[in-house]
mmCIF file with all atom_site columns, C-alpha atoms in Angstrom:
data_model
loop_
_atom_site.group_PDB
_atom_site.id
_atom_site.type_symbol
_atom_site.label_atom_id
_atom_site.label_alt_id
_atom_site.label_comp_id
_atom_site.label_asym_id
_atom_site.label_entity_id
_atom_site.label_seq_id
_atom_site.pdbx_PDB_ins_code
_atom_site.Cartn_x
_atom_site.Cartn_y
_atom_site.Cartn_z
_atom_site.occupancy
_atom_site.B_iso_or_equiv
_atom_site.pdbx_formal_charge
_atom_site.auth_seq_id
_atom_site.auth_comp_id
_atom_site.auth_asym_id
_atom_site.auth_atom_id
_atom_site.pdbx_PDB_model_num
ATOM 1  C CA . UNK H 1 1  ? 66.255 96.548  67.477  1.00 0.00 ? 150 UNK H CA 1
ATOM 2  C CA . UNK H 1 2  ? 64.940 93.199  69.398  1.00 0.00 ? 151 UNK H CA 1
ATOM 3  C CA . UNK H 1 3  ? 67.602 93.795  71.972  1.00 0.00 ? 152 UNK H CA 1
ATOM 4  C CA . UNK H 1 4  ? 67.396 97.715  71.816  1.00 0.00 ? 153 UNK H CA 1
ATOM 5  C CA . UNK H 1 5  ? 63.789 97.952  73.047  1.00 0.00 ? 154 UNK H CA 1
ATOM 6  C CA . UNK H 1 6  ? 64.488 95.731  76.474  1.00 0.00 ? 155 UNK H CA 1
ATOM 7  C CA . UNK H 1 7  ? 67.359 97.609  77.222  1.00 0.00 ? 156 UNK H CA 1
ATOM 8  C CA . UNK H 1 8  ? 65.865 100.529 77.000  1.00 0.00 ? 157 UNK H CA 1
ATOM 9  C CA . UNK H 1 9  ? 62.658 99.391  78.885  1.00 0.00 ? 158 UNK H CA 1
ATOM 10 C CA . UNK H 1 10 ? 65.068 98.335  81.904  1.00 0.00 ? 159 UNK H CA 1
ATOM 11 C CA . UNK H 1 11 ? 66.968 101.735 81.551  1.00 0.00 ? 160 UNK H CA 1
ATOM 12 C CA . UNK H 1 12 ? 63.258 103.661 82.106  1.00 0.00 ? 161 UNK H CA 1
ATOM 13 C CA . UNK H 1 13 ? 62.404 101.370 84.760  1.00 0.00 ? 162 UNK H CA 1
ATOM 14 C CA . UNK H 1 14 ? 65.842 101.755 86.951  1.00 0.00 ? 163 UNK H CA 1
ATOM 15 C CA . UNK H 1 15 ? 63.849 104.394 89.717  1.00 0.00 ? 164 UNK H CA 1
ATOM 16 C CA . UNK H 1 16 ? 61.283 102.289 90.143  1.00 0.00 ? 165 UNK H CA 1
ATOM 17 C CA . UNK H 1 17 ? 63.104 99.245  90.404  1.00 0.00 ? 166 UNK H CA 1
ATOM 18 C CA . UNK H 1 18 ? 65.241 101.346 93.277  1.00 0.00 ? 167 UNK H CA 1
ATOM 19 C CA . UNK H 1 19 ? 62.185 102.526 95.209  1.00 0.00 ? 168 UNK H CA 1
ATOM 20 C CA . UNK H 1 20 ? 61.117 99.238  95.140  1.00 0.00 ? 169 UNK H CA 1
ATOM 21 C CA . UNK H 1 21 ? 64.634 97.522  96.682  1.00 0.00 ? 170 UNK H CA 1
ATOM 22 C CA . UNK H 1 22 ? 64.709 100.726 98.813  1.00 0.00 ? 171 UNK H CA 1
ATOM 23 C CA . UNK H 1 23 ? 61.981 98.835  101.065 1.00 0.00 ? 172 UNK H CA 1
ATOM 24 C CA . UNK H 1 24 ? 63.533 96.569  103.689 1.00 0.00 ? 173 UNK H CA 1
ATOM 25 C CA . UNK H 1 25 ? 61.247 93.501  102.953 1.00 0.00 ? 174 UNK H CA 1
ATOM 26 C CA . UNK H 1 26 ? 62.499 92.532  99.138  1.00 0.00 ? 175 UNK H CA 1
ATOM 27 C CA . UNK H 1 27 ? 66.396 92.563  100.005 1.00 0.00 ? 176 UNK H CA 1
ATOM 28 C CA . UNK H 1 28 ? 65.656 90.917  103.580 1.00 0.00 ? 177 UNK H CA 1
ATOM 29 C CA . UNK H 1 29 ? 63.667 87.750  101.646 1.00 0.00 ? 178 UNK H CA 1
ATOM 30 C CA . UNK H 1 30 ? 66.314 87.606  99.364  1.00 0.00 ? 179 UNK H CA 1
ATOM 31 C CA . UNK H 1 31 ? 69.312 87.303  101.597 1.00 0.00 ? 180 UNK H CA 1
ATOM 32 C CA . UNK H 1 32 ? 66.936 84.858  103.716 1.00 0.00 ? 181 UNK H CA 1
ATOM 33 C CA . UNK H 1 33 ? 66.498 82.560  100.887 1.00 0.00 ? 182 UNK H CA 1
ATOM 34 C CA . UNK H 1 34 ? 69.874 82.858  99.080  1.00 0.00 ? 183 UNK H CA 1
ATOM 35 C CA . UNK H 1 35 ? 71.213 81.905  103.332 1.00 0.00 ? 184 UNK H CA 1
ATOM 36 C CA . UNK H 1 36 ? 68.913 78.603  103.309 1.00 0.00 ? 185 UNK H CA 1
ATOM 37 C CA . UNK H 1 37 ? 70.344 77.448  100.285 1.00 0.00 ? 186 UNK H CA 1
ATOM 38 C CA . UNK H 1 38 ? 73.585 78.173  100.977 1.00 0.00 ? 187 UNK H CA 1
ATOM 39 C CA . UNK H 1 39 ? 73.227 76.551  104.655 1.00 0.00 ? 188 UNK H CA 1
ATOM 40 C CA . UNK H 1 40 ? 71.368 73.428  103.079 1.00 0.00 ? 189 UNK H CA 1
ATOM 41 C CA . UNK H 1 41 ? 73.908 72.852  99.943  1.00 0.00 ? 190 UNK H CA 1
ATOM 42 C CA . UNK H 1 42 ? 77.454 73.797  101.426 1.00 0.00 ? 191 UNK H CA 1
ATOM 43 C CA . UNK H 1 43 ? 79.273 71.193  102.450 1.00 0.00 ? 192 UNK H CA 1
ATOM 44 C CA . UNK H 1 44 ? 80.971 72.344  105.648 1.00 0.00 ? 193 UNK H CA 1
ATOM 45 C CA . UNK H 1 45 ? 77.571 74.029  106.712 1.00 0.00 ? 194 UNK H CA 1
ATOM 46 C CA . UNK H 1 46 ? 75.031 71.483  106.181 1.00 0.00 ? 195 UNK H CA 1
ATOM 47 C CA . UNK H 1 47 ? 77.268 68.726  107.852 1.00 0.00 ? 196 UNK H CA 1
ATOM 48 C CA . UNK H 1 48 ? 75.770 69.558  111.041 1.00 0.00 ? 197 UNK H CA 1
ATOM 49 C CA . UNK H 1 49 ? 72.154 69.706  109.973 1.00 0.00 ? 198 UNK H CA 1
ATOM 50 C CA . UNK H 1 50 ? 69.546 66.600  110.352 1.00 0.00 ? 199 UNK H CA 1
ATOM 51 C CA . UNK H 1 51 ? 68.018 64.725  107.471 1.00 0.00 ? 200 UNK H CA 1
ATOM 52 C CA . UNK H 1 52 ? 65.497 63.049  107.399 1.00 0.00 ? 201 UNK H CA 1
ATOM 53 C CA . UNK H 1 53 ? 66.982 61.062  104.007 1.00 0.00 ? 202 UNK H CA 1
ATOM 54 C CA . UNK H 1 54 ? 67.049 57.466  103.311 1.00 0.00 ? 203 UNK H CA 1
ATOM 55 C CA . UNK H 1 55 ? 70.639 57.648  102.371 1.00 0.00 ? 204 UNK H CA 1
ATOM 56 C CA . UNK H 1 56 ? 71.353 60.312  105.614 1.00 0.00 ? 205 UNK H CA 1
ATOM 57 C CA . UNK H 1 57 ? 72.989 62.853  103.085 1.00 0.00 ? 206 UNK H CA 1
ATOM 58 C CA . UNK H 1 58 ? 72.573 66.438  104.741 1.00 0.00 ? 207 UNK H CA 1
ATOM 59 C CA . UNK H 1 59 ? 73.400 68.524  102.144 1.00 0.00 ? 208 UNK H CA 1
ATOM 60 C CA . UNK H 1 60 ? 70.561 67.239  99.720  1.00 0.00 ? 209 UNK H CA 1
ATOM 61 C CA . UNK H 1 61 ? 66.822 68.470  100.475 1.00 0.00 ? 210 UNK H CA 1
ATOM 62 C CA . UNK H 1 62 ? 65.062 65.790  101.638 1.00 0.00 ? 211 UNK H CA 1
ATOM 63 C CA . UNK H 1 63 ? 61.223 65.322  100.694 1.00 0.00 ? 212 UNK H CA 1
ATOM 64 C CA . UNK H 1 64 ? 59.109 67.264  102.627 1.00 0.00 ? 213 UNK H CA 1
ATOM 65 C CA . UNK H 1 65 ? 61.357 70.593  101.783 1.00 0.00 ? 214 UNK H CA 1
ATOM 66 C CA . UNK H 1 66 ? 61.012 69.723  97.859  1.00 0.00 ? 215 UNK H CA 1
ATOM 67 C CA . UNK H 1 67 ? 57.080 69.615  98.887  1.00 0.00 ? 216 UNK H CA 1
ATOM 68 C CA . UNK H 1 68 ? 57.307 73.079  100.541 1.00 0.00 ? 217 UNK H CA 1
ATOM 69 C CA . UNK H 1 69 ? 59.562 74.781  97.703  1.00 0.00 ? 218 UNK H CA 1
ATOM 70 C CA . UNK H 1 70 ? 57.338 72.844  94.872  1.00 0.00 ? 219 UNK H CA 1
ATOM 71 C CA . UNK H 1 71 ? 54.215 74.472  97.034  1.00 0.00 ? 220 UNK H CA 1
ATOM 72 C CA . UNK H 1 72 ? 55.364 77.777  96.830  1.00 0.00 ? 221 UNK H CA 1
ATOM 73 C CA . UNK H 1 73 ? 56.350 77.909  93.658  1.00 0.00 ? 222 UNK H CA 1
ATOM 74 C CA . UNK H 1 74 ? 52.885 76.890  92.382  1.00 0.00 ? 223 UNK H CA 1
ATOM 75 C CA . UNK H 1 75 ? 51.521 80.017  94.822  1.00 0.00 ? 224 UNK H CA 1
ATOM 76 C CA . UNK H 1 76 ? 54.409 82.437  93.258  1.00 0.00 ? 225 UNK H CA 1
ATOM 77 C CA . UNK H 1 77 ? 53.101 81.681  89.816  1.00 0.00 ? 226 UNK H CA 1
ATOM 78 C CA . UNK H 1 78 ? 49.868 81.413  90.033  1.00 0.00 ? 227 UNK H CA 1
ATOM 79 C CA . UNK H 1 79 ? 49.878 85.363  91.884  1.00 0.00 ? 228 UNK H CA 1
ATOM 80 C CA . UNK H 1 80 ? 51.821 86.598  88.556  1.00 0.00 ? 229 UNK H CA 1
ATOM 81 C CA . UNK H 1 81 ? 49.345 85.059  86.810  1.00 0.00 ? 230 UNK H CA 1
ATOM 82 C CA . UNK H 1 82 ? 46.836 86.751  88.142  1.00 0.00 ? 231 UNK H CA 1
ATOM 83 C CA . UNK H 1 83 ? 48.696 89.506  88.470  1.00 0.00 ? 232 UNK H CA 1
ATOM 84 C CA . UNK H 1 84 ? 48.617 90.685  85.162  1.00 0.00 ? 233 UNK H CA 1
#
């Protein structure tokens, strides 16, 4: 029954979920994130990128981008928060 009930809550809320991908902004921030982190970790793609590093490894994040995503995070959870 504990797995049931989810199931069955993500089964009811399948046309809402849809109407809510249907809008161009949600798939277009997801395919822009899921690129940087695919640019910034791939080998033969970051190669060509700068770093600002200490050790000049380009397909690590350097500082100031851990700053940014640790940033937003903190603003991403604390809207769900209040959110709800």
């Amino acid at each position: 029954m504990a797995v049931l009930a989810p199931v069955l809550a993500l089964l009811y809320s399948v046309p809402g979920l849809c109407r809510w991908l249907a809008r161009p902004y949600y798939p277009l921030s997801a395919l822009l994130a899921t690129a940087f982190l695919l640019v910034r970790k791939v080998p033969p793609l970051c190669q060509g990128l700068p770093s600002q590093r200490e050790d000049g490894n380009p397909c690590d994040f350097d500082w100031r981008e851990v700053e940014i995503l640790m940033f937003l995070s903190a603003i991403v959870m604390m809207k769900n928060r209040r959110s709800s």
